[in-house]
XYZ file of C-alpha atoms in Angstrom:
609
model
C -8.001 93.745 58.523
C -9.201 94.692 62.228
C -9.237 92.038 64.918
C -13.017 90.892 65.371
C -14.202 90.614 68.860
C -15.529 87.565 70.526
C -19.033 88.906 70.607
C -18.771 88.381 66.521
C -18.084 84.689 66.904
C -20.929 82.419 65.187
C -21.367 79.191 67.196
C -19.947 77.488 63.650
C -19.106 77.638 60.558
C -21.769 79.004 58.250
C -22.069 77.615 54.482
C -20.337 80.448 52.881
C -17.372 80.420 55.474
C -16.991 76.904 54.662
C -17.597 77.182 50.796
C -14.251 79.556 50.261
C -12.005 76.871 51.254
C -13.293 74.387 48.553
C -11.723 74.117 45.313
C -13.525 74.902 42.710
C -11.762 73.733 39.400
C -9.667 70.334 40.565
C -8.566 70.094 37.236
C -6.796 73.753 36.991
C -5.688 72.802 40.575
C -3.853 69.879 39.892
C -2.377 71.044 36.809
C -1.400 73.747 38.609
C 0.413 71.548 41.419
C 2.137 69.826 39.304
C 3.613 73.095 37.940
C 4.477 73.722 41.038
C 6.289 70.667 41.271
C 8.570 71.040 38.599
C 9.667 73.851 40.098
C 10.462 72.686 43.355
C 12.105 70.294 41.306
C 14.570 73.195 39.843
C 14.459 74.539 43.708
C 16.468 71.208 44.309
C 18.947 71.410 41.173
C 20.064 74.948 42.159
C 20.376 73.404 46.017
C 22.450 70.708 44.913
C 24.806 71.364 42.133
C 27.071 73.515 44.089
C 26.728 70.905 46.592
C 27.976 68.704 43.890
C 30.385 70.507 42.595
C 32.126 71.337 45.832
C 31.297 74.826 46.140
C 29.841 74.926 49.184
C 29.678 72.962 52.713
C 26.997 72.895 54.861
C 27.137 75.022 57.933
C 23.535 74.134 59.411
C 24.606 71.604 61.203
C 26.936 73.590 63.550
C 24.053 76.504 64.478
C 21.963 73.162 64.973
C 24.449 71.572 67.254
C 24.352 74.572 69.321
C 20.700 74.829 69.787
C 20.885 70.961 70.321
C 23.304 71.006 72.908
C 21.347 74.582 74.846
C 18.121 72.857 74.884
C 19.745 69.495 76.495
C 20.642 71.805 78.912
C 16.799 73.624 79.339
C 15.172 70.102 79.497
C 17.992 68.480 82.352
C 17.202 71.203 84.478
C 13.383 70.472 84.204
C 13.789 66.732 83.937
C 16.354 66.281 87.033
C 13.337 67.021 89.662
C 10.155 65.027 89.091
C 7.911 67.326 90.628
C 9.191 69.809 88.867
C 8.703 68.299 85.560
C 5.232 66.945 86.778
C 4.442 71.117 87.479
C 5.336 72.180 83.854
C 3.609 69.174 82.242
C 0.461 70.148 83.990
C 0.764 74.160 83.167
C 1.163 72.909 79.785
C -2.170 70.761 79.662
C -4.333 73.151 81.872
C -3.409 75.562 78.981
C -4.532 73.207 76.857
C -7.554 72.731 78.593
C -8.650 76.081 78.913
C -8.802 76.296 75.037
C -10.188 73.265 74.720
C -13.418 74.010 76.838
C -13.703 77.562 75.817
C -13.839 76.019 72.402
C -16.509 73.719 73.194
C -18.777 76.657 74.971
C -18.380 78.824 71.560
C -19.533 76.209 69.454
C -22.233 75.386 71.770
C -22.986 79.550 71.706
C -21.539 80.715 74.791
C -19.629 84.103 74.210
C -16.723 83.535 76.352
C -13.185 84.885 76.009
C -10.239 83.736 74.516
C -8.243 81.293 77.076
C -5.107 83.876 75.743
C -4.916 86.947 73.362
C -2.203 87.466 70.971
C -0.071 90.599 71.852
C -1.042 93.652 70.515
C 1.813 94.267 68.162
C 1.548 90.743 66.717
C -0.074 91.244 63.229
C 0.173 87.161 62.625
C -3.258 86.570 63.474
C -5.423 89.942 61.923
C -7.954 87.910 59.435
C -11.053 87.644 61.142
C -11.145 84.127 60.538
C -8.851 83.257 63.155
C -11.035 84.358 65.652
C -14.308 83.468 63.502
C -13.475 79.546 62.536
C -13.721 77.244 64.984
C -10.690 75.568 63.906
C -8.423 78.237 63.219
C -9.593 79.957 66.237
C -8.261 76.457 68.032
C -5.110 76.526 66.573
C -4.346 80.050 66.999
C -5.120 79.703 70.698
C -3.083 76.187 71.422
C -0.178 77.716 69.428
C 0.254 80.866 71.758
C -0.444 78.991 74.945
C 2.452 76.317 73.804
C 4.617 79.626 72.903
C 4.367 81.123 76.215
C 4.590 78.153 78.187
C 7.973 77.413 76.208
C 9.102 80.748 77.024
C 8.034 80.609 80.660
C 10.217 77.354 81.037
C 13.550 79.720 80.324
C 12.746 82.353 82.188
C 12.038 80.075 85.244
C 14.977 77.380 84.908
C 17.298 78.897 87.852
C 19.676 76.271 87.533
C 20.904 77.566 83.603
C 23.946 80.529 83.589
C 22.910 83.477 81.926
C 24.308 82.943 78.820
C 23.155 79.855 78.242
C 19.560 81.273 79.721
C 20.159 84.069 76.735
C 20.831 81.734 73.623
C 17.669 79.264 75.146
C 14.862 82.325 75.610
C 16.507 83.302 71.719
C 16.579 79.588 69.989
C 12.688 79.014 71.824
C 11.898 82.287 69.863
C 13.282 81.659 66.619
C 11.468 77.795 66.888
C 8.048 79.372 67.759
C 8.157 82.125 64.982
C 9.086 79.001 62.342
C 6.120 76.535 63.578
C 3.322 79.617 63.651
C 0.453 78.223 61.957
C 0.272 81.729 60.261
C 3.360 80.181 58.208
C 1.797 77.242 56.565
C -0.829 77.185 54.108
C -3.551 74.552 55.965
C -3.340 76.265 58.689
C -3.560 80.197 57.948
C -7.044 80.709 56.747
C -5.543 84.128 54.268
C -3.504 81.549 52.466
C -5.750 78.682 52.532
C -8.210 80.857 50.715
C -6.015 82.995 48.584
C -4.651 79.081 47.325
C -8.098 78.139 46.722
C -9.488 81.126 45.166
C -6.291 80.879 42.574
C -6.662 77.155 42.411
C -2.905 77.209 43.350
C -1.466 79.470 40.821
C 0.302 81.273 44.095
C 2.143 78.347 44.777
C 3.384 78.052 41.661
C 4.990 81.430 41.699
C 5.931 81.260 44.907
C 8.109 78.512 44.106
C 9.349 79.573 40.710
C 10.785 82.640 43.151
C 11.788 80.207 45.838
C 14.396 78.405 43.133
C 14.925 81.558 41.826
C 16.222 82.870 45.250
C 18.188 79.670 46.068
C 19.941 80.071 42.118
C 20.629 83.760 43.618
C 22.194 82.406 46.648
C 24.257 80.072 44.816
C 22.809 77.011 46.856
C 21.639 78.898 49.815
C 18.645 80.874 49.855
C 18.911 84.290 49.261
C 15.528 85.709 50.695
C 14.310 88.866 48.958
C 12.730 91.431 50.905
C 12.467 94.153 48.171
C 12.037 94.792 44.433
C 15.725 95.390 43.928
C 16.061 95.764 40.350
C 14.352 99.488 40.826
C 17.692 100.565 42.767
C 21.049 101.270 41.175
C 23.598 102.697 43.472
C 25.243 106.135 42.145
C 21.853 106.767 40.106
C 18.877 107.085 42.533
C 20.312 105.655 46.151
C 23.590 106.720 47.282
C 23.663 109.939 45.195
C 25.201 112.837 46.953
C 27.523 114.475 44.999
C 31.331 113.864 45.820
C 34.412 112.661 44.310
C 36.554 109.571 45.434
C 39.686 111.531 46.726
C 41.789 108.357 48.056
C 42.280 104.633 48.282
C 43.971 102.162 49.595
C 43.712 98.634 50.328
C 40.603 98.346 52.589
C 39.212 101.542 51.753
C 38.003 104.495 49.459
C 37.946 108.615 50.852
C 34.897 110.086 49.770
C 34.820 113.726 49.630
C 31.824 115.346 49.166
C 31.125 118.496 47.155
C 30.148 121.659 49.469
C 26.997 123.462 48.984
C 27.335 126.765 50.676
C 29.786 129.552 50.264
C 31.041 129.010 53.519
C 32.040 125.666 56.228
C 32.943 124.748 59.072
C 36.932 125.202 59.681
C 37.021 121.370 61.130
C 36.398 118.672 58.606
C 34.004 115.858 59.687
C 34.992 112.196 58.902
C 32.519 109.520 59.218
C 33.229 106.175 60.197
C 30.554 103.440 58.892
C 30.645 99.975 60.000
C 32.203 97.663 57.470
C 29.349 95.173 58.449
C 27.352 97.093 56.162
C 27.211 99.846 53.466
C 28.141 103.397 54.371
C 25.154 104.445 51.986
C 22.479 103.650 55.341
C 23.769 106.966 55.450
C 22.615 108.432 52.038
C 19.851 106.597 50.784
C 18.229 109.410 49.120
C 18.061 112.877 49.062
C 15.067 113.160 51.506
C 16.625 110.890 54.072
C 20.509 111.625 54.151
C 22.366 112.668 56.694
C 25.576 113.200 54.661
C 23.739 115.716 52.231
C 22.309 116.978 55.581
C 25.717 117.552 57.000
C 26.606 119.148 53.471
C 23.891 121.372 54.029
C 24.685 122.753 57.768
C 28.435 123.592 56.513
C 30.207 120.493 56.966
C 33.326 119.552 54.871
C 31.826 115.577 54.821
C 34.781 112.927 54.302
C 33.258 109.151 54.189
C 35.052 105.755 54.546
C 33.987 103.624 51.855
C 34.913 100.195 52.781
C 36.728 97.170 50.698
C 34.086 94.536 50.897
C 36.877 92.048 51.008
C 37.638 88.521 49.044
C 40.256 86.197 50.001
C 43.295 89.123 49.531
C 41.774 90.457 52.807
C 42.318 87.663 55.271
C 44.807 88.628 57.453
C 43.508 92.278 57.416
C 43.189 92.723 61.329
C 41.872 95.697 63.255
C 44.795 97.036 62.827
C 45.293 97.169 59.083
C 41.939 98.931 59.329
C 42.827 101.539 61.124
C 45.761 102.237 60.093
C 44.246 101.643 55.941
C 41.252 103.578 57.034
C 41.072 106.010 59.696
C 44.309 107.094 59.696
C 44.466 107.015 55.733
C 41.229 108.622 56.295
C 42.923 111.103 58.247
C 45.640 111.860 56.201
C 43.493 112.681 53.332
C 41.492 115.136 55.118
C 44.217 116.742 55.693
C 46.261 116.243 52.290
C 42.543 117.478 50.657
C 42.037 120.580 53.682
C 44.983 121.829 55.329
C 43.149 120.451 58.256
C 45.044 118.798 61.393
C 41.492 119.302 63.638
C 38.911 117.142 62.357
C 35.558 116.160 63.781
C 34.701 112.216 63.725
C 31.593 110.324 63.784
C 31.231 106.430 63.976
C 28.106 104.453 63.210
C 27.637 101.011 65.122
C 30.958 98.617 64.673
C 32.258 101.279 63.264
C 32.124 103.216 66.148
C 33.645 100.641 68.413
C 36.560 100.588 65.563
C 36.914 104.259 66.207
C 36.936 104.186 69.561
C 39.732 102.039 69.633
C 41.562 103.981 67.041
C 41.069 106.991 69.045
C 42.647 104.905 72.480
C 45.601 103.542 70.767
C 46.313 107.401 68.548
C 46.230 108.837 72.215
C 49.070 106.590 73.238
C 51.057 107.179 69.785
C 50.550 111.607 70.277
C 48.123 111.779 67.499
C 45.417 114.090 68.827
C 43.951 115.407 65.116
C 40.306 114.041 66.553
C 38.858 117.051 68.465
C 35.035 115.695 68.701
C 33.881 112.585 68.337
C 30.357 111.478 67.953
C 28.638 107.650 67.976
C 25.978 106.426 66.386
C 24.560 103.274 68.068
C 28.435 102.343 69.362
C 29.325 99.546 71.825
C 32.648 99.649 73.519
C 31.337 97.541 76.677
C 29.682 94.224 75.774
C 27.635 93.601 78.983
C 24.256 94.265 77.781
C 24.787 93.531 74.370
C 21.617 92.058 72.964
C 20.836 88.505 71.048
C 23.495 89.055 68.986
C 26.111 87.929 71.918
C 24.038 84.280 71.074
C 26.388 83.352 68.236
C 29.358 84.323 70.405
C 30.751 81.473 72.872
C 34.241 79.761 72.521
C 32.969 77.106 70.696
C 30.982 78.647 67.967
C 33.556 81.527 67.763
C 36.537 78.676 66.879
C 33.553 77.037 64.396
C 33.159 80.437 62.410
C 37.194 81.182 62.235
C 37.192 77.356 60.859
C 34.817 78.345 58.070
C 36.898 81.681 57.272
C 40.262 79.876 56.642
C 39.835 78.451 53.447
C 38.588 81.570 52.102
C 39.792 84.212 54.288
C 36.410 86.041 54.789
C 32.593 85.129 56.099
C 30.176 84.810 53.501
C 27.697 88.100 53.735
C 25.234 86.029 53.208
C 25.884 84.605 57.163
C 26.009 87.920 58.703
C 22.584 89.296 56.877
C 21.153 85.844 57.978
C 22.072 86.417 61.929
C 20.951 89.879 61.830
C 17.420 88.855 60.138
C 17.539 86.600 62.946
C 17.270 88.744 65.654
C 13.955 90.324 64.305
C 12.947 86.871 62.074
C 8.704 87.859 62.975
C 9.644 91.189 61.161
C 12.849 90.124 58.706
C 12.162 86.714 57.546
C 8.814 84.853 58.177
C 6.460 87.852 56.657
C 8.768 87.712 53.745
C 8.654 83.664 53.123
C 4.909 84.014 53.642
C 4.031 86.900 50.765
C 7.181 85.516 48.355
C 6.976 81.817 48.543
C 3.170 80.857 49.412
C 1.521 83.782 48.685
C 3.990 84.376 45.645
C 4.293 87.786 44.996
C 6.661 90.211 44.070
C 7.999 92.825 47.296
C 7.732 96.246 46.795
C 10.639 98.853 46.041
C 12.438 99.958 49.005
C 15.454 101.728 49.773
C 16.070 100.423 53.212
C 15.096 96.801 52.395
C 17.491 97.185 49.340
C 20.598 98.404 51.632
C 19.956 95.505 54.209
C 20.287 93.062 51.055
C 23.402 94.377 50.327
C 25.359 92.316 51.935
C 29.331 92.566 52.941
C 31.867 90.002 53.800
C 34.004 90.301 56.812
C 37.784 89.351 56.457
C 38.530 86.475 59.031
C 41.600 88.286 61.084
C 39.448 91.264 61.469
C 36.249 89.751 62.528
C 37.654 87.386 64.388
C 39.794 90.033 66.562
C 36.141 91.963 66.685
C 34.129 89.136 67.911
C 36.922 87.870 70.324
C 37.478 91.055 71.547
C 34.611 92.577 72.192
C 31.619 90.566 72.403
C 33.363 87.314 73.956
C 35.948 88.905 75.969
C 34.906 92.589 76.730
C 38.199 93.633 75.972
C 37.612 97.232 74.706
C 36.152 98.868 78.144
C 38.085 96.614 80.520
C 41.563 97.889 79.115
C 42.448 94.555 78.199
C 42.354 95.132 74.386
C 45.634 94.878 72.702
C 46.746 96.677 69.234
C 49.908 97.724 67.595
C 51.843 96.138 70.489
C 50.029 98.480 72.858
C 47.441 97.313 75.449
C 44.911 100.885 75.000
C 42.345 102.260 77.244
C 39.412 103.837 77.046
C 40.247 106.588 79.533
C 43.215 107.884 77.609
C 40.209 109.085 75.056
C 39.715 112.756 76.692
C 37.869 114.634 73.704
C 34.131 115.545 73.832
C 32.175 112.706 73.368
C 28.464 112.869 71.598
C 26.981 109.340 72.388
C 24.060 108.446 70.400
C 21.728 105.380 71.478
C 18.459 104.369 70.015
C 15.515 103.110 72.515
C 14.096 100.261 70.342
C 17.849 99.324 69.802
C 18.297 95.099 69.397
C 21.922 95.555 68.175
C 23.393 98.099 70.457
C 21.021 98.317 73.458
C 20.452 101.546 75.182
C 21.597 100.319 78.071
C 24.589 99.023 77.080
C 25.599 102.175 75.218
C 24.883 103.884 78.655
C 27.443 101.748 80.463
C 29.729 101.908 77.546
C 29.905 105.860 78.892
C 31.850 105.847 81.912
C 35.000 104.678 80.473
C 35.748 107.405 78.482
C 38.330 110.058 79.747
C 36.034 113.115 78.972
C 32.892 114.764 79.016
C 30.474 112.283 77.129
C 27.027 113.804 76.500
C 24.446 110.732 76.289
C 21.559 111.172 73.768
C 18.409 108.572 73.243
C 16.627 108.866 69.834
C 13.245 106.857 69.329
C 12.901 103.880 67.371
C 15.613 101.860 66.699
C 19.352 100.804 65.080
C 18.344 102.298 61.916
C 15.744 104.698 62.004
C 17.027 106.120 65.626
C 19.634 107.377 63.548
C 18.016 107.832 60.002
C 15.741 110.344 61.253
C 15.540 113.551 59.189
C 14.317 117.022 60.896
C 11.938 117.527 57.913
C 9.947 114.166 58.920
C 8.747 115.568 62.216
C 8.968 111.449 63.400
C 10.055 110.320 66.860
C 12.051 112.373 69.767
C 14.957 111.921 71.254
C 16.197 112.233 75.354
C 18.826 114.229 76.487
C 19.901 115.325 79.961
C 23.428 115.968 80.603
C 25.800 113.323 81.947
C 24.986 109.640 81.705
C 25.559 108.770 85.424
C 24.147 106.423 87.451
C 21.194 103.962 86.666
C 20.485 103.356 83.334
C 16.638 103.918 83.809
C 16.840 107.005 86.405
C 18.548 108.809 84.126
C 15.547 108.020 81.207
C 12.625 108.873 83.732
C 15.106 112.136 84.720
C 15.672 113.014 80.624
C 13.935 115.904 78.715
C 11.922 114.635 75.954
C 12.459 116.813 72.992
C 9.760 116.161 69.895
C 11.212 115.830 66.106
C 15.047 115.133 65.076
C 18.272 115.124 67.426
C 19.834 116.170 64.095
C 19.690 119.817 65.131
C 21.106 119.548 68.243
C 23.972 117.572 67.446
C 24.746 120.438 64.776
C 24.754 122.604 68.020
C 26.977 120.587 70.489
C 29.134 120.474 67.197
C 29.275 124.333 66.442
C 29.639 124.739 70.347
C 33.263 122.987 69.844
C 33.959 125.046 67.148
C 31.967 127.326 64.605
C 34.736 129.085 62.579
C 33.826 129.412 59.278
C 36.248 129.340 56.082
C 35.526 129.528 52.618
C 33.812 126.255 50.506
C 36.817 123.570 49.187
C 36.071 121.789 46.142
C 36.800 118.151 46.455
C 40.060 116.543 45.427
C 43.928 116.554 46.404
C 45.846 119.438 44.806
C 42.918 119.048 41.331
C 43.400 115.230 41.677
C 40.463 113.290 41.670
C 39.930 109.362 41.028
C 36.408 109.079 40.179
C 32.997 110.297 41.024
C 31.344 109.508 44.750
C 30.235 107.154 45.813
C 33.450 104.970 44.290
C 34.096 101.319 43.240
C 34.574 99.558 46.077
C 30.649 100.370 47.571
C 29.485 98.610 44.127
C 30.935 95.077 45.036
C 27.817 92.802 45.819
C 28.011 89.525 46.894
């Protein structure tokens, strides 16, 4: 629905604007909320057994602490000088104000304009009732004023340290996205109407899916975002052909079956982030870069990895190298002949690489030749909202929670990284499932984001410790294998691949991450962001990406400086990859001397939680 402008505005509300929010069969209605009641009523049950039982704790009170304890420290700063506090109280109520009397002048007939606009990319507030009803008009208008005024008291507390300025500008967020009055059925006019019009029937689906999601979550709530049931991994997502060549503890070798007569002399190995499934990569035939790579001449080895249970614990970031990119390596080269191998690493995976690559240096094992990130930190400076869930005291919190069972749930990772985008990842959802109540549609992406992993506690902890609380990685302070590595020991070509839209590894921050590698590093920017920066086929024709030579001095010269190329940067990684090394040998059928252990894409991808 298009915005409507103020000119459209009716001094009140006619008869037929106020007739749709009327019931019109009670009877139905209340039948209907009392259906609704009995399943909220099963909502609770499927809350509280495991709570019973023992099977879970409560961990809301420690992300609640947090937030607690960061806006104590928002309001002493604002509270400690009375004039100051006297200054935001009255910004607040001149805001106030303003709405108020431009309220009164509509309704009196006055055209006059809004006291504040919603953003432009803020789809909340697109029915035309919000700007045509008086009241919802009023509410829409008083919510945004008391969400920017929130916001403005962050940005504008100089006595808070930056980090504690970052997790306050993030909690006020995530609080103003939850109280919207888009997200509540009273006071969003689509919903009010769509509850009348059904005489409630919505929220009685809505909450036979809300207990249905909880039931799913085993006491927490699970929150769908996609008709999952039309996916099946192996059968029509994740479906490039390939056999399982090698496995060991933390991870299966997937080899992938050639389809032209000639490839590449270097193998390519791709390094996804255990955080998530490597299938981001290969979530249909249309949109996969590993039957893309099949298709330019690339001998395409994946790491599949474990998603890990309580056996896994003490698996550090060592155990993963050594159990997956060296195993990794080894089985290129047990399956090729090959010693030279290309790399890539996607995201955490990257970073994992990166300090594979470091400590290999050190040990004399050079069978790397190129390596390419995907949306890789290895410095932390600029790292983005998710360096909120990282101090000293929530870090010790999490390793608490991962003792007992020597992993984090998925369930907590997919959570935080809804977080960071919760107008886009969770609210729209709660609004269409649970009050709306109606099913989401298929897709692919939505289905891989639900696919959650668990991270084993010695390895996430050494990741989070490491890297986003410590900066370890750049600052050659990280220490593996007995050996404290560095950066600058990697000397190999470097293809560095940010994404501009990028809320889990900023551009920015991948641009810093640069200058502490050993060797050339050529810096690339594709539009959009973590996902589709990278997903980004050549046959789509969508975004661009930026590319000009070395990634040297400020961050945002050297955007204003880079040629903007239309399309893909598929293509012209293939080149910077062929201009390493384009000798050709004949196809290899996948396996190890005939053996094979199953078909691609392998057991341990098919593990949900």
């Amino acid at each position: 629905m298009a915005k409507v402008d103020d000119s459209d505005k009716p001094s009140g509300d006619s008869p037929s604007s106020v007739e749709q929010y009327l019931v019109k069969d009670p009877e139905r209605f209340a039948l209907n909320m009392a259906r609704m009641i009995e399943q909220a009523g099963k909502a609770a049950s499927a809350w509280a057994e495991p709570r019973e039982k023992g099977e879970l704790r409560d961990t809301v009170a420690e992300p609640m602490a947090d937030m607690v304890k960061t806006f104590s420290k928002l309001t002493e700063y604002w509270l400690s000088d009375p004039q100051r506090a006297l200054e935001a109280q009255t910004r607040l109520f001149s805001g106030y104000l303003d709405v108020w009397s431009k309220s009164i002048q509509r309704m009196g007939g006055d055209e006059v304009d809004d006291a504040v606009k919603p953003d432009r990319a803020d789809k909340r507030f697109l029915d035309p009732e919000w700007g045509r009803n008086a009241f919802f008009d009023f509410l829409k208008q008083a919510y945004l004023v008391t969400a920017r005024w929130a916001g403005d008291l962050v940005d504008h507390a100089d006595g808070l340290d930056e980090h504690t300025r970052h997790k306050a500008g993030f909690y006020v967020k995530q609080v103003a996205n939850a109280i919207s009055p888009s997200n509540f059925i009273l006071t969003n006019p689509e919903l009010f109407r769509e509850t009348v019009a059904s005489n409630g029937e919505n929220l009685v689906r809505g909450m036979k899916m809300f207990a249905e999601d909880i039931s799913a979550g085993k006491g927490d709530l699970k929150l769908r975002q996609a008709d999952y049931s039309s996916f099946e991994i192996g059968k029509n997502i994740a479906m490039t052909p390939g056999k399982v060549v090698g496995r060991s503890d933390v991870a299966e070798i997937i080899q992938y079956t050639p389809t032209t007569d000639k490839v590449l002399k270097r193998p390519l190995l791709i390094c996804p982030p255990w955080i998530n499934k490597f299938y981001i990569l290969d979530l249909n035939p249309q949109k996969s870069f590993i039957r893309w790579a099949v298709e330019q001449g690339h001998t395409v080895f994946v790491i599949s990895w474990i998603n890990p249970d309580q056996r896994h614990g003490l698996k550090n970031w060592e155990a993963y190298i050594r159990e997956g990119l060296q195993y990794g390596l080894d089985t290129v080269e047990q399956a090729t002949g090959e010693r030279e191998v290309n790399a890539i690493g996607y995201c955490v995976g990257g970073t994992l690489l990166a300090a594979a690559l470091a400590l290999l240096a050190q040990e004399g094992d050079h069978r790397i030749q190129s390596v390419t990130f995907f949306t890789t930190q290895v410095d932390f400076t600029y790292a983005g909202d998710l360096k909120v869930f990282v101090d000293e005291d929530q870090i010790k919190a999490l390793e608490g929670a991962m003792k007992d069972k020597g992993y984090l749930d998925g369930t907590k990772m997919a959570t935080a990284f809804n977080m960071l985008r919760s107008g886009d990842l969770i609210w729209p959802y709660v609004i269409n499932n649970y009050m709306r109540g109606k099913e989401p549609t298929p897709f692919d992406l939505l289905y891989w984001n639900a696919d959650s992993t668990r991270m084993a506690a010695a390895n996430h902890s050494f990741y989070l410790r490491n890297c986003y609380l410590e900066n370890n990685l750049s600052q050659g302070r990280m220490e593996l294998a007995g050996r404290t590595i560095s950066l600058a020991d990697v000397t190999i070509p470097v293809y560095n691949l940010a994404a501009r839209e990028d809320h889990i590894a900023p551009a920015r921050s991948v641009f810093l991450g640069c200058q502490y590698f050993g060797g050339d590093v050529d810096y690339v920017v594709g539009g959009s962001g973590h996902i589709a920066g990278v997903v980004n086929p050549p046959a789509t024709g969508k975004y661009q990406f930026w590319s000009n030579g070395k990634p040297v001095g400020d961050f945002d010269d050297w955007l204003k400086g880079a040629v903007e190329t239309s399309g893909s940067w598929w293509p012209h990684w293939q080149s910077w990859i062929e201009a390493k090394d384009d000798t050709l040998v004949a196809a290899r059928k996948p396996g190890i001397s005939g053996r094979v252990l199953e078909d691609a894409p392998g057991s341990y991808v098919k593990v949900r939680v």
